[in-house]
Coordinates of N, CA, C and O in Angstrom, one line a residue:
X569 N 0.8 -1.2 0.0 CA 0.0 0.0 0.0 C 0.9 1.2 0.0 O 1.8 1.4 0.8
X570 N 0.7 2.1 -1.0 CA 1.5 3.3 -1.0 C 0.9 4.4 -0.1 O -0.1 4.2 0.6
X571 N 1.7 5.5 0.0 CA 1.3 6.6 1.0 C -0.1 7.1 0.6 O -0.9 7.4 1.5
X572 N -0.4 7.3 -0.7 CA -1.7 7.9 -1.1 C -2.8 6.9 -0.6 O -3.8 7.4 0.0
X573 N -2.7 5.6 -0.8 CA -3.7 4.7 -0.4 C -3.8 4.6 1.1 O -4.9 4.5 1.7
X574 N -2.7 4.8 1.8 CA -2.7 4.7 3.3 C -3.5 6.0 3.8 O -4.3 5.8 4.8
X575 N -3.3 7.1 3.2 CA -4.0 8.3 3.6 C -5.5 8.2 3.3 O -6.3 8.6 4.1
X576 N -5.8 7.6 2.2 CA -7.2 7.4 1.8 C -7.8 6.5 2.8 O -9.0 6.7 3.2
X577 N -7.1 5.4 3.1 CA -7.6 4.4 4.0 C -8.0 5.0 5.4 O -9.0 4.8 6.0
X578 N -7.1 5.9 5.9 CA -7.3 6.5 7.2 C -8.5 7.5 7.1 O -9.2 7.6 8.1
X579 N -8.6 8.2 6.0 CA -9.8 9.1 5.9 C -11.1 8.3 5.9 O -12.1 8.7 6.6
X580 N -11.1 7.2 5.2 CA -12.3 6.3 5.2 C -12.6 5.8 6.6 O -13.8 5.8 7.0
X581 N -11.6 5.3 7.3 CA -11.7 4.8 8.6 C -12.3 5.9 9.5 O -13.2 5.6 10.3
X582 N -11.8 7.1 9.4 CA -12.4 8.2 10.2 C -13.8 8.4 9.9 O -14.7 8.6 10.8
X583 N -14.2 8.4 8.6 CA -15.6 8.6 8.2 C -16.5 7.4 8.8 O -17.6 7.7 9.2
X584 N -16.0 6.2 8.8 CA -16.7 5.1 9.3 C -16.9 5.3 10.8 O -18.1 5.1 11.3
X585 N -15.9 5.8 11.5 CA -16.0 6.0 13.0 C -17.1 7.1 13.2 O -17.9 7.0 14.1
X586 N -17.0 8.2 12.4 CA -18.0 9.3 12.6 C -19.4 8.8 12.3 O -20.3 9.4 12.8
X587 N -19.6 7.8 11.5 CA -20.9 7.3 11.2 C -21.4 6.3 12.2 O -22.5 5.7 12.1
X588 N -20.5 6.0 13.2 CA -20.9 5.1 14.3 C -20.5 3.7 14.1 O -20.9 2.8 14.8
X589 N -19.6 3.4 13.1 CA -19.1 2.0 12.9 C -18.0 1.7 13.7 O -17.0 2.5 13.9
X590 N -18.0 0.5 14.3 CA -16.8 0.0 15.0 C -15.8 -0.4 13.9 O -16.2 -1.0 12.8
X591 N -14.6 -0.2 14.1 CA -13.6 -0.6 13.1 C -13.0 -2.0 13.5 O -12.2 -2.1 14.4
X592 N -13.5 -3.0 12.8 CA -13.1 -4.4 13.1 C -12.1 -4.9 12.1 O -11.9 -4.3 11.0
X593 N -11.5 -6.0 12.5 CA -10.5 -6.6 11.6 C -11.2 -7.0 10.2 O -10.6 -6.8 9.2
X594 N -12.4 -7.5 10.3 CA -13.1 -7.9 9.1 C -13.4 -6.7 8.2 O -13.3 -6.7 7.0
X595 N -13.9 -5.6 8.8 CA -14.2 -4.4 8.1 C -12.9 -3.8 7.4 O -12.9 -3.4 6.3
X596 N -11.8 -3.9 8.1 CA -10.5 -3.4 7.5 C -10.1 -4.3 6.4 O -9.6 -3.8 5.4
X597 N -10.3 -5.6 6.5 CA -10.0 -6.5 5.4 C -10.8 -6.2 4.2 O -10.2 -6.1 3.1
X598 N -12.1 -6.0 4.3 CA -12.9 -5.7 3.2 C -12.5 -4.3 2.6 O -12.4 -4.2 1.4
X599 N -12.3 -3.3 3.4 CA -11.8 -2.0 2.9 C -10.5 -2.1 2.1 O -10.4 -1.6 1.1
X600 N -9.6 -2.9 2.6 CA -8.3 -3.1 1.9 C -8.5 -3.7 0.6 O -7.9 -3.4 -0.4
X601 N -9.4 -4.7 0.5 CA -9.7 -5.4 -0.8 C -10.3 -4.4 -1.8 O -9.9 -4.3 -2.9
X602 N -11.1 -3.5 -1.3 CA -11.7 -2.5 -2.2 C -10.7 -1.5 -2.6 O -10.6 -1.1 -3.8
X603 N -9.9 -1.0 -1.7 CA -8.9 0.0 -2.0 C -7.7 -0.6 -2.9 O -7.2 0.1 -3.8
X604 N -7.3 -1.8 -2.7 CA -6.2 -2.3 -3.4 C -6.5 -3.1 -4.6 O -5.6 -3.5 -5.4
X605 N -7.8 -3.4 -4.9 CA -8.1 -4.1 -6.1 C -9.1 -3.2 -6.9 O -9.2 -2.0 -6.7
X606 N -9.7 -3.9 -7.8 CA -10.7 -3.2 -8.7 C -11.9 -4.2 -8.8 O -12.2 -4.7 -9.9
X607 N -12.5 -4.4 -7.6 CA -13.6 -5.4 -7.7 C -14.8 -4.9 -8.5 O -15.1 -3.7 -8.4
X608 N -15.4 -5.8 -9.3 CA -16.6 -5.3 -10.1 C -17.9 -5.7 -9.4 O -18.9 -5.3 -9.9
X609 N -17.9 -6.5 -8.4 CA -19.1 -6.9 -7.7 C -18.8 -7.3 -6.3 O -17.7 -7.5 -5.9
X610 N -19.9 -7.3 -5.5 CA -19.7 -7.7 -4.1 C -19.3 -9.1 -4.0 O -18.5 -9.4 -3.1
X611 N -19.7 -10.0 -4.8 CA -19.3 -11.4 -4.8 C -17.7 -11.5 -4.9 O -17.1 -12.3 -4.3
X612 N -17.2 -10.7 -5.8 CA -15.7 -10.7 -6.0 C -15.0 -10.2 -4.7 O -14.0 -10.8 -4.3
X613 N -15.6 -9.2 -4.1 CA -15.0 -8.8 -2.8 C -15.1 -9.9 -1.8 O -14.1 -10.2 -1.0
X614 N -16.2 -10.6 -1.7 CA -16.4 -11.7 -0.8 C -15.4 -12.8 -1.0 O -14.8 -13.3 -0.1
X615 N -15.2 -13.2 -2.3 CA -14.2 -14.2 -2.6 C -12.8 -13.9 -2.1 O -12.1 -14.7 -1.6
X616 N -12.4 -12.6 -2.3 CA -11.1 -12.2 -1.8 C -11.0 -12.2 -0.3 O -10.0 -12.5 0.3
X617 N -12.1 -11.7 0.3 CA -12.2 -11.6 1.8 C -12.0 -13.0 2.4 O -11.3 -13.1 3.4
X618 N -12.7 -14.0 1.9 CA -12.7 -15.3 2.5 C -11.3 -15.9 2.3 O -10.8 -16.7 3.2
X619 N -10.5 -15.5 1.3 CA -9.1 -16.0 1.2 C -8.3 -15.5 2.3 O -7.4 -16.1 2.8
X620 N -8.6 -14.3 2.8 CA -7.8 -13.6 3.9 C -8.3 -14.0 5.2 O -7.5 -14.0 6.2
X621 N -9.6 -14.2 5.4 CA -10.2 -14.5 6.7 C -11.5 -15.4 6.4 O -12.5 -14.9 6.0
X622 N -11.4 -16.7 6.7 CA -12.5 -17.6 6.4 C -13.7 -17.4 7.2 O -14.8 -17.9 6.9
X623 N -13.6 -16.5 8.2 CA -14.8 -16.2 9.1 C -15.6 -15.1 8.6 O -16.6 -14.7 9.2
X624 N -15.2 -14.4 7.5 CA -16.0 -13.3 6.9 C -17.2 -13.9 6.1 O -17.0 -14.7 5.2
X625 N -18.4 -13.5 6.5 CA -19.6 -13.9 5.8 C -20.0 -13.0 4.7 O -19.6 -11.8 4.7
X626 N -20.8 -13.5 3.8 CA -21.2 -12.6 2.7 C -22.1 -11.5 3.2 O -22.0 -10.3 2.7
X627 N -22.8 -11.7 4.3 CA -23.7 -10.6 4.9 C -22.8 -9.5 5.4 O -23.1 -8.3 5.2
X628 N -21.6 -9.8 6.0 CA -20.7 -8.8 6.5 C -20.2 -8.0 5.3 O -20.1 -6.7 5.4
X629 N -19.9 -8.6 4.2 CA -19.4 -7.9 3.0 C -20.5 -7.0 2.5 O -20.2 -5.8 2.2
X630 N -21.7 -7.5 2.3 CA -22.8 -6.6 1.8 C -23.0 -5.5 2.8 O -23.2 -4.3 2.3
X631 N -23.0 -5.7 4.1 CA -23.3 -4.6 5.0 C -22.2 -3.5 4.9 O -22.4 -2.3 4.9
X632 N -20.9 -4.0 4.8 CA -19.8 -3.0 4.7 C -19.9 -2.2 3.4 O -19.7 -1.0 3.4
X633 N -20.2 -2.9 2.3 CA -20.4 -2.2 1.0 C -21.5 -1.2 1.1 O -21.4 0.0 0.7
X634 N -22.6 -1.6 1.7 CA -23.7 -0.7 1.9 C -23.3 0.5 2.8 O -23.7 1.7 2.5
X635 N -22.6 0.3 3.8 CA -22.1 1.4 4.7 C -21.2 2.3 4.0 O -21.3 3.5 4.1
X636 N -20.3 1.8 3.2 CA -19.4 2.6 2.4 C -20.1 3.4 1.4 O -19.8 4.6 1.1
X637 N -21.2 2.8 0.8 CA -22.0 3.6 -0.1 C -22.8 4.7 0.6 O -22.9 5.8 0.1
X638 N -23.3 4.4 1.8 CA -24.1 5.4 2.5 C -23.2 6.6 2.9 O -23.7 7.7 2.9
X639 N -22.0 6.4 3.3 CA -21.1 7.5 3.7 C -20.5 8.2 2.4 O -19.7 9.1 2.6
X640 N -20.8 7.7 1.3 CA -20.3 8.3 0.0 C -18.9 7.9 -0.4 O -18.3 8.6 -1.3
X641 N -18.4 6.8 0.1 CA -17.0 6.4 -0.2 C -17.0 5.7 -1.6 O -16.1 5.9 -2.4
X642 N -18.0 4.9 -1.8 CA -18.1 4.2 -3.1 C -19.4 4.4 -3.7 O -20.4 4.8 -3.0
X643 N -19.5 4.1 -5.0 CA -20.8 4.1 -5.7 C -21.0 2.8 -6.3 O -20.2 2.4 -7.2
X644 N -21.9 2.0 -5.8 CA -22.0 0.6 -6.3 C -22.5 0.5 -7.7 O -22.3 -0.5 -8.4
X645 N -23.0 1.6 -8.3 CA -23.4 1.6 -9.7 C -22.2 1.3 -10.5 O -22.3 0.8 -11.6
X646 N -21.0 1.7 -10.0 CA -19.8 1.4 -10.8 C -19.3 0.0 -10.7 O -18.4 -0.4 -11.4
X647 N -20.0 -0.8 -9.9 CA -19.6 -2.2 -9.7 C -20.4 -3.1 -10.7 O -20.2 -4.3 -10.7
X648 N -21.3 -2.6 -11.5 CA -22.0 -3.4 -12.5 C -21.0 -3.8 -13.5 O -20.1 -3.1 -13.9
X649 N -21.2 -4.9 -14.1 CA -20.3 -5.4 -15.2 C -21.1 -6.0 -16.3 O -22.2 -6.5 -16.1
X650 N -20.6 -6.0 -17.5 CA -21.1 -6.7 -18.6 C -20.1 -7.7 -19.0 O -18.9 -7.5 -19.1
X651 N -20.6 -8.9 -19.1 CA -19.6 -10.0 -19.5 C -20.1 -10.8 -20.6 O -21.2 -10.9 -21.0
X652 N -19.1 -11.5 -21.3 CA -19.4 -12.4 -22.4 C -18.9 -13.8 -21.9 O -17.7 -14.0 -21.8
X653 N -19.8 -14.7 -21.7 CA -19.4 -16.0 -21.2 C -19.5 -17.0 -22.3 O -19.3 -18.2 -22.1
X654 N -19.8 -16.6 -23.5 CA -19.9 -17.6 -24.6 C -18.5 -17.9 -25.2 O -18.1 -19.0 -25.4
X655 N -17.8 -16.8 -25.5 CA -16.5 -17.0 -26.2 C -15.3 -16.7 -25.3 O -14.2 -17.1 -25.6
X656 N -15.5 -16.0 -24.2 CA -14.5 -15.8 -23.2 C -13.6 -14.6 -23.5 O -12.7 -14.3 -22.8
X657 N -13.8 -14.0 -24.6 CA -12.9 -12.9 -25.0 C -13.0 -11.6 -24.1 O -12.0 -11.0 -23.9
X658 N -14.2 -11.3 -23.6 CA -14.3 -10.1 -22.8 C -14.5 -10.4 -21.4 O -14.4 -9.5 -20.5
X659 N -14.9 -11.6 -21.0 CA -15.3 -11.9 -19.7 C -14.0 -12.2 -18.8 O -13.2 -13.0 -19.1
X660 N -14.0 -11.4 -17.7 CA -12.9 -11.6 -16.7 C -13.4 -12.3 -15.5 O -12.7 -12.6 -14.5
X661 N -14.7 -12.6 -15.5 CA -15.3 -13.3 -14.3 C -15.2 -14.8 -14.4 O -15.7 -15.4 -15.3
X662 N -14.4 -15.3 -13.5 CA -14.2 -16.8 -13.5 C -15.5 -17.6 -13.2 O -15.5 -18.8 -13.5
X663 N -16.5 -17.0 -12.7 CA -17.7 -17.7 -12.4 C -18.8 -17.5 -13.4 O -20.0 -17.5 -13.1
X664 N -18.5 -17.2 -14.7 CA -19.5 -17.0 -15.7 C -20.4 -18.2 -15.7 O -20.0 -19.3 -15.6
X665 N -21.7 -17.9 -16.0 CA -22.7 -19.0 -16.1 C -22.5 -19.7 -17.5 O -22.6 -19.1 -18.5
X666 N -22.1 -20.9 -17.4 CA -21.8 -21.7 -18.6 C -23.0 -21.9 -19.5 O -22.9 -22.1 -20.7
X667 N -24.2 -21.8 -18.9 CA -25.4 -21.9 -19.7 C -25.8 -20.6 -20.4 O -26.8 -20.6 -21.2
X668 N -25.1 -19.6 -20.2 CA -25.4 -18.3 -20.8 C -25.3 -18.4 -22.3 O -24.3 -19.0 -22.8
X669 N -26.2 -17.8 -23.0 CA -26.2 -17.9 -24.5 C -25.2 -17.0 -25.2 O -25.1 -17.0 -26.4
X670 N -24.3 -16.4 -24.5 CA -23.3 -15.6 -25.1 C -23.3 -14.1 -24.8 O -24.2 -13.6 -24.2
X671 N -22.3 -13.4 -25.2 CA -22.2 -12.0 -24.9 C -22.1 -11.2 -26.2 O -22.2 -11.7 -27.3
X672 N -21.9 -9.9 -26.0 CA -21.9 -9.0 -27.1 C -20.4 -8.7 -27.4 O -19.9 -7.7 -26.8
X673 N -19.8 -9.4 -28.3 CA -18.5 -9.1 -28.7 C -18.3 -9.5 -30.1 O -19.2 -10.1 -30.7
X674 N -17.3 -9.0 -30.8 CA -17.1 -9.3 -32.2 C -17.1 -10.8 -32.5 O -17.3 -11.1 -33.7
X675 N -16.7 -11.6 -31.6 CA -16.6 -13.1 -31.9 C -18.0 -13.7 -32.0 O -18.3 -14.4 -32.9
X676 N -18.9 -13.5 -31.0 CA -20.1 -14.2 -30.9 C -21.3 -13.3 -31.2 O -22.4 -13.8 -31.7
X677 N -21.3 -12.0 -30.9 CA -22.3 -11.1 -31.3 C -23.8 -11.6 -31.1 O -24.6 -11.4 -31.9
X678 N -24.0 -12.2 -30.0 CA -25.4 -12.8 -29.7 C -26.1 -11.9 -28.7 O -27.1 -11.3 -29.0
X679 N -25.7 -12.0 -27.5 CA -26.4 -11.3 -26.4 C -25.4 -10.5 -25.5 O -24.2 -10.8 -25.5
X680 N -26.0 -9.7 -24.7 CA -25.3 -9.0 -23.6 C -25.8 -9.6 -22.4 O -27.0 -9.7 -22.2
X681 N -24.9 -10.0 -21.5 CA -25.2 -10.6 -20.2 C -24.8 -9.5 -19.2 O -23.6 -9.3 -19.0
X682 N -25.7 -8.9 -18.5 CA -25.4 -7.9 -17.5 C -25.5 -8.6 -16.2 O -26.5 -9.2 -15.8
X683 N -24.3 -8.6 -15.5 CA -24.3 -9.2 -14.1 C -24.4 -8.1 -13.1 O -23.6 -7.2 -13.1
X684 N -25.4 -8.2 -12.3 CA -25.6 -7.1 -11.3 C -24.8 -7.5 -10.0 O -24.3 -8.6 -9.8
X685 N -24.7 -6.5 -9.1 CA -23.9 -6.7 -7.9 C -24.4 -7.7 -7.0 O -23.7 -8.2 -6.1
X686 N -25.7 -8.2 -7.1 CA -26.2 -9.3 -6.3 C -26.0 -10.6 -7.0 O -26.6 -11.6 -6.6
X687 N -25.2 -10.6 -8.1 CA -24.9 -11.8 -8.9 C -26.1 -12.3 -9.8 O -26.0 -13.4 -10.4
X688 N -27.2 -11.6 -9.8 CA -28.2 -11.9 -10.8 C -27.8 -11.5 -12.2 O -27.0 -10.6 -12.3
X689 N -28.3 -12.2 -13.2 CA -27.9 -11.9 -14.5 C -29.2 -11.5 -15.4 O -30.2 -12.1 -15.2
X690 N -29.0 -10.6 -16.3 CA -30.0 -10.2 -17.2 C -29.4 -10.5 -18.6 O -28.4 -9.9 -18.9
X691 N -30.1 -11.3 -19.4 CA -29.6 -11.6 -20.7 C -30.5 -10.7 -21.7 O -31.7 -10.7 -21.7
X692 N -29.8 -9.9 -22.5 CA -30.4 -8.9 -23.4 C -29.9 -9.2 -24.8 O -28.7 -9.2 -25.0
X693 N -30.9 -9.4 -25.7 CA -30.5 -9.6 -27.1 C -30.1 -8.3 -27.7 O -30.4 -7.2 -27.1
X694 N -29.4 -8.3 -28.8 CA -28.8 -7.1 -29.4 C -29.9 -6.1 -29.8 O -29.8 -4.9 -29.6
X695 N -31.0 -6.5 -30.3 CA -32.1 -5.6 -30.7 C -32.7 -5.0 -29.5 O -33.0 -3.8 -29.5
X696 N -33.0 -5.8 -28.4 CA -33.5 -5.3 -27.2 C -32.5 -4.2 -26.6 O -32.9 -3.2 -26.1
X697 N -31.3 -4.6 -26.6 CA -30.2 -3.6 -26.1 C -30.3 -2.3 -26.9 O -30.2 -1.2 -26.3
X698 N -30.4 -2.4 -28.2 CA -30.5 -1.2 -29.0 C -31.7 -0.4 -28.6 O -31.6 0.8 -28.5
X699 N -32.8 -1.1 -28.4 CA -34.0 -0.3 -27.9 C -33.8 0.3 -26.5 O -34.2 1.5 -26.3
X700 N -33.2 -0.4 -25.6 CA -33.0 0.1 -24.3 C -32.0 1.3 -24.3 O -32.3 2.3 -23.6
X701 N -31.0 1.2 -25.1 CA -30.0 2.3 -25.2 C -30.7 3.5 -25.9 O -30.6 4.7 -25.4
X702 N -31.5 3.3 -26.9 CA -32.3 4.4 -27.6 C -33.2 5.1 -26.6 O -33.2 6.3 -26.5
X703 N -34.0 4.3 -25.8 CA -34.9 4.9 -24.9 C -34.2 5.7 -23.8 O -34.6 6.7 -23.4
X704 N -33.0 5.1 -23.3 CA -32.2 5.8 -22.3 C -31.7 7.1 -22.9 O -31.7 8.2 -22.2
X705 N -31.1 7.1 -24.1 CA -30.6 8.3 -24.7 C -31.7 9.4 -24.9 O -31.5 10.6 -24.7
X706 N -32.9 8.9 -25.3 CA -34.0 9.8 -25.6 C -34.4 10.4 -24.2 O -34.6 11.6 -24.1
X707 N -34.5 9.6 -23.2 CA -35.0 10.1 -21.9 C -34.0 11.1 -21.3 O -34.4 12.0 -20.6
X708 N -32.7 10.9 -21.6 CA -31.7 11.8 -21.1 C -31.5 13.1 -21.9 O -30.6 13.9 -21.7
X709 N -32.2 13.1 -23.0 CA -32.1 14.3 -23.9 C -30.9 14.3 -24.8 O -30.5 15.3 -25.3
X710 N -30.3 13.1 -25.0 CA -29.0 13.0 -25.7 C -29.3 12.9 -27.2 O -28.4 13.1 -28.0
X711 N -30.5 12.5 -27.6 CA -30.9 12.4 -29.0 C -32.3 13.0 -29.2 O -33.1 13.0 -28.2
X712 N -32.6 13.4 -30.4 CA -33.9 13.9 -30.7 C -34.3 13.5 -32.1 O -34.0 14.2 -33.0
X713 N -34.9 12.3 -32.2 CA -35.3 11.9 -33.5 C -34.4 11.0 -34.3 O -34.8 10.3 -35.2
X714 N -33.1 11.0 -34.0 CA -32.1 10.2 -34.7 C -32.4 8.7 -34.3 O -33.0 8.4 -33.3
X715 N -31.9 7.8 -35.1 CA -32.0 6.4 -34.8 C -30.6 5.8 -34.7 O -29.6 6.3 -35.2
X716 N -30.5 4.8 -33.9 CA -29.2 4.1 -33.7 C -28.9 3.2 -35.0 O -29.8 2.4 -35.3
X717 N -27.8 3.5 -35.6 CA -27.6 2.7 -36.8 C -26.6 1.5 -36.5 O -26.6 0.5 -37.3
X718 N -25.8 1.6 -35.5 CA -24.8 0.6 -35.2 C -24.5 0.7 -33.7 O -24.3 1.7 -33.1
X719 N -24.3 -0.5 -33.1 CA -23.7 -0.6 -31.8 C -22.3 -1.2 -31.9 O -22.1 -2.3 -32.5
X720 N -21.4 -0.6 -31.2 CA -20.0 -1.1 -31.2 C -19.6 -1.2 -29.7 O -19.7 -0.2 -29.0
X721 N -19.2 -2.4 -29.3 CA -18.9 -2.6 -27.9 C -17.5 -3.2 -27.8 O -17.1 -3.9 -28.6

């Protein structure tokens, strides 16, 4: 851990104390995993935490992530991931669902599998994804009347 991370860690610990949290060994382990890695979901944090302390439960990890989110240290929306479990080219998640019909990549171009932070998965076909993106862009005022002609991911 470099000096910048150590300072950041101490600031977060102070914020946790101010919000009424006890600073336990398990909470520090979870915090270090988040600060030193780039976890994309709570399950990933849990897997790393159990490697360091087999007594850490998934509920502890979820509570800590919720607490960090409540005090504004993390934004769990950044933990969502899109993965391709059909061809393996884009997927970095070792626990991809093998029954998944594929992802959105140049190799298989079938579906997008969105893995949420609670490990549930939503399979979206390319046309449905195009519609969802279009509606989102329209709702945010980013387009007015144009049509999506191509999706590149």
